[in-house]
Amino acid sequence: YQAKTGGGKSIIFFEDIAEKASYRLRLESELPIAIETNQLILHYQPQVDTVTYKMVGVEGLIRWNHPELGMITPNDFIPMAEEAGMIIRLGEWVLREGFLQAKQWQDDGLNLKVGLNVSMQQFHHPTFVLTLIRLIEETKVDPTRIDLEITEVSAVEDIEETVLTMNRLKDLGFTISIDDFGTGYSSLSRLADFPIDTLKIPREFVEKIQPATTGYSMISSIIHLAKSLHLEVIAEGVETLEQVNVLNRLECSRMQGYYFGRPMPAEQIPALY
Ligand code: C2E
Ligand code: MG
Ligand code: MG
Ligand code: MG
């Protein structure tokens, strides 16, 4: 490609791809060490009830604090970990870390729900529920303080398996959220079959919330759907007061976003709480 087209631009383009590939390879080869040597860290982003203006929860978001490359965003290594078969180990690290932190905050008297992201591979893995049971025993966390965030509810073929797994999670005391609701594939007609608690409205919609836009009608539909199914809603990526006001008018009173706080180290949460 480079030889055919010639010119500076295509060479830069080519080098850019090569650079990205070698960056990815480097992350892939170093991730196992990172898990073992505590280079991974969960930051926590506040979730606020805008009626009481209280922090009601936090979402744990993983970062990789690389000794040479600095802080690496999850989008640079979560998909890679999924493809490279490392998401189960990484996901277990996230759950243990999040459970320990939730237990700590509970002992300190903070009434906070801790949301943790679960990859679909992890969710469908045969040992997922057993791992959760083991981690509850190990960390002594109260599972009712943990919200498991899952994307894409339903690959049609395994609806039954999905419902079964969800019911076991609910029996253990966890709540379940659907992350980025409306962006992936989820079968609306079957939504009522899933024992879920919360729909998370994605930032993509909140970004374009001005009345008479698709963002606005998507959000308003999700809120109505949630109401009719008796589910909670929480809006993500809330950055401005205008967005807060529109969401409040639509009766969405739980919000998460830079307007209220960025993801931050756990130590900073109690003061803000
Ligand atoms: P997500 O679960 O939908 O998390 C929300 C993302 O939006 C986070 O990005 C958060 O930092 C960002 N965000 C929150 N508020 C705002 C805002 O007001 N403006 C903007 N521009 N962004 C905002 P982050 O931390 O980079 O995480 C990206 C994605 O990586 C997450 O999306 C989630 O899908 C995945 N992820 C993060 N941590 C984990 C984890 O522990 N396990 C798994 N499996 N996936 C994770
Ligand atoms: Mg999430
Ligand atoms: Mg989300
Ligand atoms: Mg996302």
Short mmCIF file of C-alpha atoms in Angstrom, two decimals, residues 2 20 33-34 37 48 51 60 64 68 82 87 98 119 127 133 139 148 150-151 162 173 202 222 233 243 254 258 265:
data_model
loop_
_atom_site.label_atom_id
_atom_site.label_comp_id
_atom_site.label_asym_id
_atom_site.label_seq_id
_atom_site.Cartn_x
_atom_site.Cartn_y
_atom_site.Cartn_z
CA GLN A 2 2.75 2.34 0.93
CA LYS A 20 -0.40 0.94 17.20
CA ILE A 33 2.82 -8.90 34.93
CA ALA A 34 0.65 -5.85 35.53
CA THR A 37 2.56 -6.45 40.36
CA VAL A 48 -25.56 11.37 42.48
CA VAL A 51 -33.37 15.19 44.24
CA GLY A 60 -15.33 1.40 39.64
CA TRP A 64 -3.37 0.59 34.21
CA GLU A 68 6.94 3.57 31.68
CA GLU A 82 -10.94 -10.05 25.91
CA ILE A 87 -10.35 -11.01 30.75
CA GLY A 98 -14.11 -3.61 44.20
CA SER A 119 -17.40 -8.25 30.47
CA THR A 127 -17.16 -20.43 36.79
CA ILE A 133 -19.40 -16.86 45.84
CA THR A 139 -13.76 -10.37 51.19
CA LEU A 148 -22.87 -5.63 38.41
CA ILE A 150 -23.36 -5.75 32.03
CA THR A 151 -23.53 -4.60 28.41
CA THR A 162 -28.56 -15.40 30.68
CA GLY A 173 -27.95 -10.27 46.64
CA PRO A 202 -25.09 6.19 27.65
CA ILE A 222 -35.50 4.81 27.82
CA VAL A 233 -32.36 4.74 35.37
CA GLN A 243 -28.06 18.38 30.83
CA ARG A 254 -29.67 9.63 39.15
CA TYR A 258 -17.79 15.04 34.97
CA PRO A 265 -8.75 7.33 43.56
#
